[in-house]
Amino acid sequence: MGPRNISLAALAFFLLTLGVWFQSWLPCSSVALVPLFVLYFERECRARTLFLLTLSCGAAFYGVLLSWIPRYSLSIYFTSWLLFAPSLAVYFLLLRLVTRHFLHAGARTAAAALLWMLGTMAFGYTPFGSGAMESPFYGLPLTLLQATSITGFPVIAGVTAGLNAALACVLRERTRHTALTLLFFSALLAAFFAWGATRLEEGSKAGTKL
């Protein structure tokens, strides 16, 4: 498994939970998946290792995130934790299996975004909702979340996952193609952010007139 891989999983856990402890650090969760995507892009990191590391990260993260529930019900806490804990591991294992024959880094990054979006939508049809796929991005700014009124949250979450994957790809190999992939996902989020800022400004002006 190696100390480097374990350190990457631990870093992802730290970034995911930092906002749980400190409200001002909430945005850290928006890039917390970058270390896990670094593991995903490394061919030498076997699927079994990737699954175990992401399972450990997810189990620890959701254990902390749901830690307010035991004061009301231990059974609900453990049930919720058992449902949420494997979500990251299942996602990354499926992503590795689906893209195992993909040679192009851009295609693997696009698949990461699409699978996260589809996963969020699929979880929404389950009795426990899409919280497992949404919670890693609970630190996204309100301005950006305004765009969910036209795209729905799965699209924003998918594009954010794509940005995380693109960042991880650039960290591993700095080529023109990886830079363009990162620019594409950055531009998408910037467009959503600009639209959200416009909507908030319009709402503020309407409130002032009233």
PDB file of C-alpha atoms in Angstrom:
ATOM      1  CA  MET A   1       0.000   0.000   0.000  1.00  0.00           C
ATOM      2  CA  GLY A   2       2.879   2.349   0.783  1.00  0.00           C
ATOM      3  CA  PRO A   3       3.215   5.359   3.096  1.00  0.00           C
ATOM      4  CA  ARG A   4       2.732   7.817   0.216  1.00  0.00           C
ATOM      5  CA  ASN A   5      -0.645   6.367  -0.744  1.00  0.00           C
ATOM      6  CA  ILE A   6      -1.757   6.282   2.891  1.00  0.00           C
ATOM      7  CA  SER A   7      -0.667   9.918   3.271  1.00  0.00           C
ATOM      8  CA  LEU A   8      -2.755  10.938   0.249  1.00  0.00           C
ATOM      9  CA  ALA A   9      -5.860   9.251   1.682  1.00  0.00           C
ATOM     10  CA  ALA A  10      -5.188  10.900   5.059  1.00  0.00           C
ATOM     11  CA  LEU A  11      -4.830  14.303   3.374  1.00  0.00           C
ATOM     12  CA  ALA A  12      -8.191  13.835   1.641  1.00  0.00           C
ATOM     13  CA  PHE A  13      -9.807  12.979   4.994  1.00  0.00           C
ATOM     14  CA  PHE A  14      -8.222  16.034   6.615  1.00  0.00           C
ATOM     15  CA  LEU A  15      -9.462  18.392   3.882  1.00  0.00           C
ATOM     16  CA  LEU A  16     -12.947  16.870   3.950  1.00  0.00           C
ATOM     17  CA  THR A  17     -13.339  17.209   7.705  1.00  0.00           C
ATOM     18  CA  LEU A  18     -11.582  20.552   8.194  1.00  0.00           C
ATOM     19  CA  GLY A  19     -14.815  22.409   7.498  1.00  0.00           C
ATOM     20  CA  VAL A  20     -16.691  20.230   9.974  1.00  0.00           C
ATOM     21  CA  TRP A  21     -14.460  21.523  12.755  1.00  0.00           C
ATOM     22  CA  PHE A  22     -13.851  25.066  11.486  1.00  0.00           C
ATOM     23  CA  GLN A  23     -16.603  26.853   9.571  1.00  0.00           C
ATOM     24  CA  SER A  24     -14.187  29.254   7.884  1.00  0.00           C
ATOM     25  CA  TRP A  25     -12.352  26.309   6.294  1.00  0.00           C
ATOM     26  CA  LEU A  26     -15.431  24.912   4.548  1.00  0.00           C
ATOM     27  CA  PRO A  27     -14.095  25.612   1.012  1.00  0.00           C
ATOM     28  CA  CYS A  28     -11.310  23.058   1.614  1.00  0.00           C
ATOM     29  CA  SER A  29     -13.831  20.273   1.046  1.00  0.00           C
ATOM     30  CA  SER A  30     -14.275  21.470  -2.549  1.00  0.00           C
ATOM     31  CA  VAL A  31     -10.778  20.237  -3.468  1.00  0.00           C
ATOM     32  CA  ALA A  32     -10.542  17.400  -0.954  1.00  0.00           C
ATOM     33  CA  LEU A  33     -10.889  14.705  -3.612  1.00  0.00           C
ATOM     34  CA  VAL A  34      -7.707  15.761  -5.409  1.00  0.00           C
ATOM     35  CA  PRO A  35      -5.462  13.380  -3.376  1.00  0.00           C
ATOM     36  CA  LEU A  36      -7.848  10.472  -4.061  1.00  0.00           C
ATOM     37  CA  PHE A  37      -7.862  11.255  -7.778  1.00  0.00           C
ATOM     38  CA  VAL A  38      -4.051  11.240  -7.702  1.00  0.00           C
ATOM     39  CA  LEU A  39      -4.323   7.642  -6.485  1.00  0.00           C
ATOM     40  CA  TYR A  40      -6.873   6.881  -9.193  1.00  0.00           C
ATOM     41  CA  PHE A  41      -4.617   8.193 -11.973  1.00  0.00           C
ATOM     42  CA  GLU A  42      -1.637   6.141 -10.798  1.00  0.00           C
ATOM     43  CA  ARG A  43      -1.694   2.911 -12.775  1.00  0.00           C
ATOM     44  CA  GLU A  44       0.640   1.280 -10.237  1.00  0.00           C
ATOM     45  CA  CYS A  45      -1.989   1.804  -7.541  1.00  0.00           C
ATOM     46  CA  ARG A  46      -3.962  -1.424  -7.838  1.00  0.00           C
ATOM     47  CA  ALA A  47      -7.773  -1.430  -7.738  1.00  0.00           C
ATOM     48  CA  ARG A  48      -7.746  -3.302  -4.425  1.00  0.00           C
ATOM     49  CA  THR A  49      -5.433  -0.692  -2.856  1.00  0.00           C
ATOM     50  CA  LEU A  50      -7.517   2.157  -4.258  1.00  0.00           C
ATOM     51  CA  PHE A  51     -10.680   0.569  -2.875  1.00  0.00           C
ATOM     52  CA  LEU A  52      -9.236   0.035   0.621  1.00  0.00           C
ATOM     53  CA  LEU A  53      -7.786   3.545   0.866  1.00  0.00           C
ATOM     54  CA  THR A  54     -10.941   5.288  -0.350  1.00  0.00           C
ATOM     55  CA  LEU A  55     -13.048   3.042   1.900  1.00  0.00           C
ATOM     56  CA  SER A  56     -10.934   4.034   4.905  1.00  0.00           C
ATOM     57  CA  CYS A  57     -11.165   7.729   3.972  1.00  0.00           C
ATOM     58  CA  GLY A  58     -14.929   7.554   3.452  1.00  0.00           C
ATOM     59  CA  ALA A  59     -15.561   5.590   6.625  1.00  0.00           C
ATOM     60  CA  ALA A  60     -13.573   8.082   8.707  1.00  0.00           C
ATOM     61  CA  PHE A  61     -15.087  11.148   7.017  1.00  0.00           C
ATOM     62  CA  TYR A  62     -18.716  10.070   7.327  1.00  0.00           C
ATOM     63  CA  GLY A  63     -18.050   8.906  10.881  1.00  0.00           C
ATOM     64  CA  VAL A  64     -17.081  12.482  11.742  1.00  0.00           C
ATOM     65  CA  LEU A  65     -19.725  14.158   9.575  1.00  0.00           C
ATOM     66  CA  LEU A  66     -22.562  12.161  11.144  1.00  0.00           C
ATOM     67  CA  SER A  67     -21.201  12.401  14.689  1.00  0.00           C
ATOM     68  CA  TRP A  68     -24.069  14.676  15.778  1.00  0.00           C
ATOM     69  CA  ILE A  69     -26.616  11.875  15.329  1.00  0.00           C
ATOM     70  CA  PRO A  70     -25.673   9.622  18.317  1.00  0.00           C
ATOM     71  CA  ARG A  71     -27.041  12.162  20.783  1.00  0.00           C
ATOM     72  CA  TYR A  72     -30.468  11.296  19.354  1.00  0.00           C
ATOM     73  CA  SER A  73     -30.131   7.690  18.213  1.00  0.00           C
ATOM     74  CA  LEU A  74     -27.176   5.305  17.981  1.00  0.00           C
ATOM     75  CA  SER A  75     -29.049   2.943  15.680  1.00  0.00           C
ATOM     76  CA  ILE A  76     -29.760   5.729  13.157  1.00  0.00           C
ATOM     77  CA  TYR A  77     -26.109   6.798  13.352  1.00  0.00           C
ATOM     78  CA  PHE A  78     -24.737   3.331  12.586  1.00  0.00           C
ATOM     79  CA  THR A  79     -27.320   2.711   9.873  1.00  0.00           C
ATOM     80  CA  SER A  80     -26.506   6.031   8.188  1.00  0.00           C
ATOM     81  CA  TRP A  81     -22.780   5.427   8.558  1.00  0.00           C
ATOM     82  CA  LEU A  82     -22.996   1.955   7.031  1.00  0.00           C
ATOM     83  CA  LEU A  83     -24.895   3.383   4.051  1.00  0.00           C
ATOM     84  CA  PHE A  84     -22.632   6.392   3.519  1.00  0.00           C
ATOM     85  CA  ALA A  85     -19.195   5.000   4.395  1.00  0.00           C
ATOM     86  CA  PRO A  86     -18.648   2.880   1.238  1.00  0.00           C
ATOM     87  CA  SER A  87     -19.785   5.579  -1.228  1.00  0.00           C
ATOM     88  CA  LEU A  88     -16.310   6.935  -2.061  1.00  0.00           C
ATOM     89  CA  ALA A  89     -14.860   3.441  -2.399  1.00  0.00           C
ATOM     90  CA  VAL A  90     -17.676   2.272  -4.667  1.00  0.00           C
ATOM     91  CA  TYR A  91     -17.318   5.388  -6.818  1.00  0.00           C
ATOM     92  CA  PHE A  92     -13.561   5.073  -7.308  1.00  0.00           C
ATOM     93  CA  LEU A  93     -13.723   1.318  -7.875  1.00  0.00           C
ATOM     94  CA  LEU A  94     -16.415   1.738 -10.538  1.00  0.00           C
ATOM     95  CA  LEU A  95     -14.446   4.587 -12.107  1.00  0.00           C
ATOM     96  CA  ARG A  96     -11.301   2.462 -12.264  1.00  0.00           C
ATOM     97  CA  LEU A  97     -13.217  -0.451 -13.811  1.00  0.00           C
ATOM     98  CA  VAL A  98     -15.026   1.704 -16.363  1.00  0.00           C
ATOM     99  CA  THR A  99     -11.889   3.556 -17.474  1.00  0.00           C
ATOM    100  CA  ARG A 100      -9.329   0.756 -17.222  1.00  0.00           C
ATOM    101  CA  HIS A 101      -8.890   0.736 -21.013  1.00  0.00           C
ATOM    102  CA  PHE A 102      -8.958   4.520 -21.419  1.00  0.00           C
ATOM    103  CA  LEU A 103      -5.575   5.781 -22.601  1.00  0.00           C
ATOM    104  CA  HIS A 104      -6.444   9.478 -22.756  1.00  0.00           C
ATOM    105  CA  ALA A 105      -6.232  11.422 -19.461  1.00  0.00           C
ATOM    106  CA  GLY A 106      -8.950  13.803 -20.679  1.00  0.00           C
ATOM    107  CA  ALA A 107     -11.357  10.917 -21.232  1.00  0.00           C
ATOM    108  CA  ARG A 108     -10.666   9.574 -17.751  1.00  0.00           C
ATOM    109  CA  THR A 109     -11.259  13.035 -16.271  1.00  0.00           C
ATOM    110  CA  ALA A 110     -14.527  13.448 -18.184  1.00  0.00           C
ATOM    111  CA  ALA A 111     -15.600   9.985 -16.989  1.00  0.00           C
ATOM    112  CA  ALA A 112     -14.860  11.031 -13.398  1.00  0.00           C
ATOM    113  CA  ALA A 113     -17.168  14.044 -13.739  1.00  0.00           C
ATOM    114  CA  LEU A 114     -19.921  12.088 -15.477  1.00  0.00           C
ATOM    115  CA  LEU A 115     -19.866   9.185 -13.023  1.00  0.00           C
ATOM    116  CA  TRP A 116     -20.048  11.525 -10.013  1.00  0.00           C
ATOM    117  CA  MET A 117     -23.024  13.300 -11.577  1.00  0.00           C
ATOM    118  CA  LEU A 118     -24.783  10.009 -12.340  1.00  0.00           C
ATOM    119  CA  GLY A 119     -23.971   8.689  -8.864  1.00  0.00           C
ATOM    120  CA  THR A 120     -25.498  11.766  -7.242  1.00  0.00           C
ATOM    121  CA  MET A 121     -28.635  11.355  -9.358  1.00  0.00           C
ATOM    122  CA  ALA A 122     -28.851   7.621  -8.601  1.00  0.00           C
ATOM    123  CA  PHE A 123     -28.489   8.159  -4.848  1.00  0.00           C
ATOM    124  CA  GLY A 124     -31.331  10.663  -5.051  1.00  0.00           C
ATOM    125  CA  TYR A 125     -33.730   7.816  -5.863  1.00  0.00           C
ATOM    126  CA  THR A 126     -32.752   5.803  -2.791  1.00  0.00           C
ATOM    127  CA  PRO A 127     -34.555   6.052   0.582  1.00  0.00           C
ATOM    128  CA  PHE A 128     -31.557   7.846   2.150  1.00  0.00           C
ATOM    129  CA  GLY A 129     -31.184  10.473  -0.622  1.00  0.00           C
ATOM    130  CA  SER A 130     -28.109  11.825  -2.369  1.00  0.00           C
ATOM    131  CA  GLY A 131     -26.360  13.122   0.755  1.00  0.00           C
ATOM    132  CA  ALA A 132     -23.513  10.609   0.438  1.00  0.00           C
ATOM    133  CA  MET A 133     -22.462  12.095  -2.911  1.00  0.00           C
ATOM    134  CA  GLU A 134     -23.309  15.696  -2.058  1.00  0.00           C
ATOM    135  CA  SER A 135     -21.607  16.045   1.320  1.00  0.00           C
ATOM    136  CA  PRO A 136     -17.994  16.165   0.008  1.00  0.00           C
ATOM    137  CA  PHE A 137     -18.970  19.433  -1.685  1.00  0.00           C
ATOM    138  CA  TYR A 138     -20.912  21.019   1.184  1.00  0.00           C
ATOM    139  CA  GLY A 139     -18.328  23.817   1.226  1.00  0.00           C
ATOM    140  CA  LEU A 140     -19.145  25.168  -2.234  1.00  0.00           C
ATOM    141  CA  PRO A 141     -19.869  28.933  -2.133  1.00  0.00           C
ATOM    142  CA  LEU A 142     -23.479  30.100  -2.129  1.00  0.00           C
ATOM    143  CA  THR A 143     -22.842  32.091  -5.297  1.00  0.00           C
ATOM    144  CA  LEU A 144     -21.978  28.910  -7.170  1.00  0.00           C
ATOM    145  CA  LEU A 145     -24.867  26.964  -5.655  1.00  0.00           C
ATOM    146  CA  GLN A 146     -27.306  29.479  -7.168  1.00  0.00           C
ATOM    147  CA  ALA A 147     -26.723  27.696 -10.480  1.00  0.00           C
ATOM    148  CA  THR A 148     -28.390  24.572  -9.099  1.00  0.00           C
ATOM    149  CA  SER A 149     -31.729  26.248  -9.786  1.00  0.00           C
ATOM    150  CA  ILE A 150     -31.147  25.625 -13.499  1.00  0.00           C
ATOM    151  CA  THR A 151     -28.699  22.695 -13.523  1.00  0.00           C
ATOM    152  CA  GLY A 152     -29.605  20.770 -10.380  1.00  0.00           C
ATOM    153  CA  PHE A 153     -26.966  19.881  -7.803  1.00  0.00           C
ATOM    154  CA  PRO A 154     -25.715  16.735  -9.627  1.00  0.00           C
ATOM    155  CA  VAL A 155     -24.314  18.846 -12.485  1.00  0.00           C
ATOM    156  CA  ILE A 156     -22.463  21.221 -10.134  1.00  0.00           C
ATOM    157  CA  ALA A 157     -21.139  18.273  -8.123  1.00  0.00           C
ATOM    158  CA  GLY A 158     -20.070  16.479 -11.298  1.00  0.00           C
ATOM    159  CA  VAL A 159     -18.209  19.495 -12.678  1.00  0.00           C
ATOM    160  CA  THR A 160     -16.529  20.031  -9.288  1.00  0.00           C
ATOM    161  CA  ALA A 161     -15.452  16.375  -9.245  1.00  0.00           C
ATOM    162  CA  GLY A 162     -14.137  16.888 -12.777  1.00  0.00           C
ATOM    163  CA  LEU A 163     -12.133  19.898 -11.596  1.00  0.00           C
ATOM    164  CA  ASN A 164     -10.661  17.793  -8.764  1.00  0.00           C
ATOM    165  CA  ALA A 165      -9.727  15.082 -11.250  1.00  0.00           C
ATOM    166  CA  ALA A 166      -8.213  17.630 -13.645  1.00  0.00           C
ATOM    167  CA  LEU A 167      -6.129  19.151 -10.839  1.00  0.00           C
ATOM    168  CA  ALA A 168      -4.868  15.699  -9.879  1.00  0.00           C
ATOM    169  CA  CYS A 169      -4.017  14.982 -13.514  1.00  0.00           C
ATOM    170  CA  VAL A 170      -2.037  18.229 -13.848  1.00  0.00           C
ATOM    171  CA  LEU A 171      -0.133  17.426 -10.649  1.00  0.00           C
ATOM    172  CA  ARG A 172       0.932  14.114 -12.158  1.00  0.00           C
ATOM    173  CA  GLU A 173       1.679  15.149 -15.740  1.00  0.00           C
ATOM    174  CA  ARG A 174       2.008  18.739 -16.892  1.00  0.00           C
ATOM    175  CA  THR A 175       1.127  18.645 -20.565  1.00  0.00           C
ATOM    176  CA  ARG A 176      -0.842  20.943 -22.831  1.00  0.00           C
ATOM    177  CA  HIS A 177      -3.731  18.499 -22.863  1.00  0.00           C
ATOM    178  CA  THR A 178      -4.018  18.215 -19.080  1.00  0.00           C
ATOM    179  CA  ALA A 179      -3.799  22.008 -18.837  1.00  0.00           C
ATOM    180  CA  LEU A 180      -6.642  22.389 -21.353  1.00  0.00           C
ATOM    181  CA  THR A 181      -8.752  19.867 -19.433  1.00  0.00           C
ATOM    182  CA  LEU A 182      -8.212  21.846 -16.231  1.00  0.00           C
ATOM    183  CA  LEU A 183      -9.055  25.068 -18.055  1.00  0.00           C
ATOM    184  CA  PHE A 184     -12.285  23.540 -19.395  1.00  0.00           C
ATOM    185  CA  PHE A 185     -13.633  22.524 -15.975  1.00  0.00           C
ATOM    186  CA  SER A 186     -12.433  25.805 -14.424  1.00  0.00           C
ATOM    187  CA  ALA A 187     -14.261  27.760 -17.129  1.00  0.00           C
ATOM    188  CA  LEU A 188     -17.471  25.798 -16.523  1.00  0.00           C
ATOM    189  CA  LEU A 189     -17.408  26.515 -12.793  1.00  0.00           C
ATOM    190  CA  ALA A 190     -16.507  30.152 -13.465  1.00  0.00           C
ATOM    191  CA  ALA A 191     -19.528  30.475 -15.766  1.00  0.00           C
ATOM    192  CA  PHE A 192     -21.819  28.971 -13.111  1.00  0.00           C
ATOM    193  CA  PHE A 193     -20.276  31.267 -10.505  1.00  0.00           C
ATOM    194  CA  ALA A 194     -20.804  34.363 -12.684  1.00  0.00           C
ATOM    195  CA  TRP A 195     -24.429  33.422 -13.302  1.00  0.00           C
ATOM    196  CA  GLY A 196     -24.970  32.849  -9.577  1.00  0.00           C
ATOM    197  CA  ALA A 197     -23.416  36.219  -8.741  1.00  0.00           C
ATOM    198  CA  THR A 198     -25.789  37.883 -11.208  1.00  0.00           C
ATOM    199  CA  ARG A 199     -28.789  36.162  -9.645  1.00  0.00           C
ATOM    200  CA  LEU A 200     -27.744  37.186  -6.134  1.00  0.00           C
ATOM    201  CA  GLU A 201     -27.256  40.788  -7.271  1.00  0.00           C
ATOM    202  CA  GLU A 202     -30.695  40.814  -8.895  1.00  0.00           C
ATOM    203  CA  GLY A 203     -32.231  39.437  -5.709  1.00  0.00           C
ATOM    204  CA  SER A 204     -30.432  42.042  -3.625  1.00  0.00           C
ATOM    205  CA  LYS A 205     -31.693  44.867  -5.842  1.00  0.00           C
ATOM    206  CA  ALA A 206     -35.245  43.514  -5.690  1.00  0.00           C
ATOM    207  CA  GLY A 207     -35.049  43.354  -1.921  1.00  0.00           C
ATOM    208  CA  THR A 208     -33.776  46.934  -1.754  1.00  0.00           C
ATOM    209  CA  LYS A 209     -36.704  48.173  -3.852  1.00  0.00           C
ATOM    210  CA  LEU A 210     -39.177  46.460  -1.553  1.00  0.00           C
TER     211      LEU A 210
END
